[in-house]
Amino acid sequence: TLPYNPVAVLPALRSSTLVTPRGLPLIDGLQFHHIGIACARISSEVEDLAALGYRAEGEVFEDPIQKVRLQFFVGGGPRFELIEPATPDSPVQGVLRRGSKFYHTAYEVRDFDAAVEAFKQRKFTPVAPPAPARAFGMRRIIFMISSTLTLVELIEAAPAE
């Protein structure tokens, strides 16, 4: 059984204003970007991804602010971001110690500050303050986690040209 009554959301669907099962409006302006995958070494993962039809999208690079090395891969499904620790105190070390691999989804957002507030209203907590990220031209990112441990990365969209 569903944890909510799907019939209750039908009026919202008909009015073209989509809502969550709790009645909150959907967060405007989210654009899926990637799935983050923790790994001990990016080079060890390439063969498996190639077998699935994925190829590198750019080179491996280091982000000293996030304490990681990363590389994006594209193929027949969603974009993957492979992330390896660059330092012993990298946050990715904890993910690997827990035996996790797929650990976050990322979305570009047009209005970064409004999106952060919208996630806070939905009881997501910032893991750390917003920070510039080398992977995105030093645009801001923030990781936010829900009470059920869903980890989401918000990426500030590039300014419209």
Short mmCIF file of C-alpha atoms in Angstrom, two decimals:
data_model
loop_
_atom_site.label_atom_id
_atom_site.label_comp_id
_atom_site.label_asym_id
_atom_site.label_seq_id
_atom_site.Cartn_x
_atom_site.Cartn_y
_atom_site.Cartn_z
CA THR A 1 0.00 0.00 0.00
CA LEU A 2 1.08 3.56 -0.65
CA PRO A 3 1.89 5.83 2.31
CA TYR A 4 -0.53 8.39 0.86
CA ASN A 5 -3.81 8.47 -1.01
CA PRO A 6 -3.00 8.92 -4.73
CA VAL A 7 -6.55 10.12 -5.39
CA ALA A 8 -5.88 13.07 -3.08
CA VAL A 9 -3.23 14.44 -5.45
CA LEU A 10 -5.40 14.19 -8.58
CA PRO A 11 -6.94 17.67 -8.19
CA ALA A 12 -3.42 19.11 -8.05
CA LEU A 13 -2.43 17.21 -11.18
CA ARG A 14 -5.49 18.50 -12.99
CA SER A 15 -4.66 22.06 -12.02
CA SER A 16 -1.09 21.52 -13.34
CA THR A 17 0.43 22.35 -9.94
CA LEU A 18 2.22 19.19 -8.89
CA VAL A 19 2.61 18.46 -5.18
CA THR A 20 4.38 15.90 -3.04
CA PRO A 21 2.39 13.27 -1.15
CA ARG A 22 2.47 15.61 1.88
CA GLY A 23 0.95 18.41 -0.19
CA LEU A 24 4.09 20.52 -0.66
CA PRO A 25 4.64 21.99 -4.12
CA LEU A 26 7.45 20.45 -6.15
CA ILE A 27 10.71 22.39 -6.08
CA ASP A 28 10.89 24.54 -9.18
CA GLY A 29 13.89 24.59 -11.47
CA LEU A 30 15.58 21.27 -10.63
CA GLN A 31 17.47 19.80 -13.58
CA PHE A 32 18.98 16.34 -13.05
CA HIS A 33 22.75 16.40 -13.51
CA HIS A 34 24.39 13.18 -12.24
CA ILE A 35 24.59 10.28 -9.82
CA GLY A 36 27.62 10.36 -7.54
CA ILE A 37 29.58 7.13 -7.15
CA ALA A 38 32.26 6.76 -4.49
CA CYS A 39 35.27 4.64 -5.38
CA ALA A 40 38.74 3.97 -4.02
CA ARG A 41 40.33 4.63 -7.45
CA ILE A 42 38.63 6.01 -10.54
CA SER A 43 41.00 4.04 -12.78
CA SER A 44 39.71 0.78 -11.27
CA GLU A 45 36.12 1.57 -12.34
CA VAL A 46 36.67 2.54 -15.98
CA GLU A 47 36.56 -1.00 -17.41
CA ASP A 48 33.23 -1.82 -15.73
CA LEU A 49 31.67 1.42 -16.97
CA ALA A 50 33.00 0.81 -20.49
CA ALA A 51 31.28 -2.60 -20.48
CA LEU A 52 28.02 -0.73 -19.78
CA GLY A 53 28.60 1.65 -22.71
CA TYR A 54 30.00 4.58 -20.72
CA ARG A 55 32.94 6.78 -21.67
CA ALA A 56 34.83 9.55 -19.89
CA GLU A 57 33.48 13.07 -20.22
CA GLY A 58 36.68 15.00 -19.65
CA GLU A 59 39.75 14.22 -17.58
CA VAL A 60 40.20 13.34 -13.92
CA PHE A 61 40.76 16.46 -11.87
CA GLU A 62 41.22 17.32 -8.23
CA ASP A 63 39.02 19.62 -6.17
CA PRO A 64 41.02 20.59 -3.07
CA ILE A 65 38.00 22.30 -1.49
CA GLN A 66 35.97 19.07 -1.59
CA LYS A 67 39.09 16.91 -0.94
CA VAL A 68 38.31 14.64 -3.89
CA ARG A 69 39.39 13.69 -7.39
CA LEU A 70 36.57 13.18 -9.82
CA GLN A 71 35.63 12.40 -13.39
CA PHE A 72 32.30 12.36 -15.20
CA PHE A 73 31.13 9.49 -17.44
CA VAL A 74 28.33 9.48 -20.01
CA GLY A 75 26.65 6.61 -21.83
CA GLY A 76 23.26 5.05 -22.36
CA GLY A 77 21.86 6.14 -18.99
CA PRO A 78 22.33 8.97 -16.53
CA ARG A 79 25.65 10.80 -16.20
CA PHE A 80 27.88 9.34 -13.45
CA GLU A 81 30.39 11.25 -11.35
CA LEU A 82 33.13 8.95 -10.06
CA ILE A 83 34.64 10.36 -6.89
CA GLU A 84 37.78 9.15 -5.15
CA PRO A 85 39.29 10.57 -1.95
CA ALA A 86 42.18 12.95 -2.48
CA THR A 87 43.11 13.15 1.22
CA PRO A 88 42.83 10.85 4.22
CA ASP A 89 40.11 13.11 5.68
CA SER A 90 38.05 13.29 2.47
CA PRO A 91 34.29 12.91 3.11
CA VAL A 92 34.30 10.10 0.52
CA GLN A 93 36.42 7.97 2.90
CA GLY A 94 33.40 7.61 5.19
CA VAL A 95 31.15 6.55 2.31
CA LEU A 96 33.64 3.88 1.29
CA ARG A 97 34.10 2.65 4.88
CA ARG A 98 30.33 2.06 5.10
CA GLY A 99 30.51 -0.06 1.95
CA SER A 100 28.43 2.40 -0.05
CA LYS A 101 29.00 3.26 -3.66
CA PHE A 102 26.02 5.08 -5.21
CA TYR A 103 25.46 7.80 -2.68
CA HIS A 104 24.00 11.00 -4.06
CA THR A 105 21.95 12.52 -6.85
CA ALA A 106 22.75 15.98 -8.13
CA TYR A 107 20.59 18.70 -9.63
CA GLU A 108 21.41 22.03 -11.23
CA VAL A 109 19.19 24.81 -9.93
CA ARG A 110 18.50 28.20 -11.48
CA ASP A 111 17.92 29.96 -8.13
CA PHE A 112 20.42 28.36 -5.78
CA ASP A 113 19.40 30.18 -2.59
CA ALA A 114 15.68 29.56 -3.16
CA ALA A 115 16.33 25.86 -3.81
CA VAL A 116 18.34 25.54 -0.59
CA GLU A 117 15.47 27.13 1.34
CA ALA A 118 12.91 24.88 -0.38
CA PHE A 119 14.88 21.79 0.64
CA LYS A 120 15.18 23.10 4.21
CA GLN A 121 11.37 23.51 4.29
CA ARG A 122 11.18 19.83 3.38
CA LYS A 123 13.40 18.95 6.35
CA PHE A 124 16.64 18.46 4.39
CA THR A 125 19.68 19.55 6.43
CA PRO A 126 22.85 21.03 4.91
CA VAL A 127 25.83 18.71 5.42
CA ALA A 128 28.17 21.72 5.15
CA PRO A 129 27.82 25.34 4.02
CA PRO A 130 27.68 26.09 0.28
CA ALA A 131 31.13 26.00 -1.34
CA PRO A 132 32.60 26.67 -4.77
CA ALA A 133 33.31 23.54 -6.82
CA ARG A 134 36.01 23.20 -9.44
CA ALA A 135 33.88 20.69 -11.39
CA PHE A 136 31.36 23.45 -12.08
CA GLY A 137 33.55 26.47 -12.81
CA MET A 138 33.62 27.46 -9.12
CA ARG A 139 29.83 27.77 -8.99
CA ARG A 140 28.38 26.96 -5.58
CA ILE A 141 27.29 23.50 -4.51
CA ILE A 142 25.72 22.22 -1.32
CA PHE A 143 24.99 18.71 -0.08
CA MET A 144 21.73 18.30 1.82
CA ILE A 145 20.46 15.19 3.61
CA SER A 146 16.95 14.12 4.56
CA SER A 147 15.85 12.33 7.71
CA THR A 148 15.78 9.10 5.67
CA LEU A 149 19.42 9.69 4.61
CA THR A 150 18.71 10.73 1.02
CA LEU A 151 21.72 12.81 0.01
CA VAL A 152 21.18 15.48 -2.66
CA GLU A 153 23.75 17.81 -4.22
CA LEU A 154 22.47 21.15 -5.47
CA ILE A 155 24.60 22.84 -8.15
CA GLU A 156 24.23 26.53 -8.93
CA ALA A 157 23.36 26.78 -12.64
CA ALA A 158 25.60 28.82 -14.90
CA PRO A 159 24.29 32.30 -15.59
CA ALA A 160 22.13 32.56 -18.71
CA GLU A 161 24.07 33.96 -21.63
#
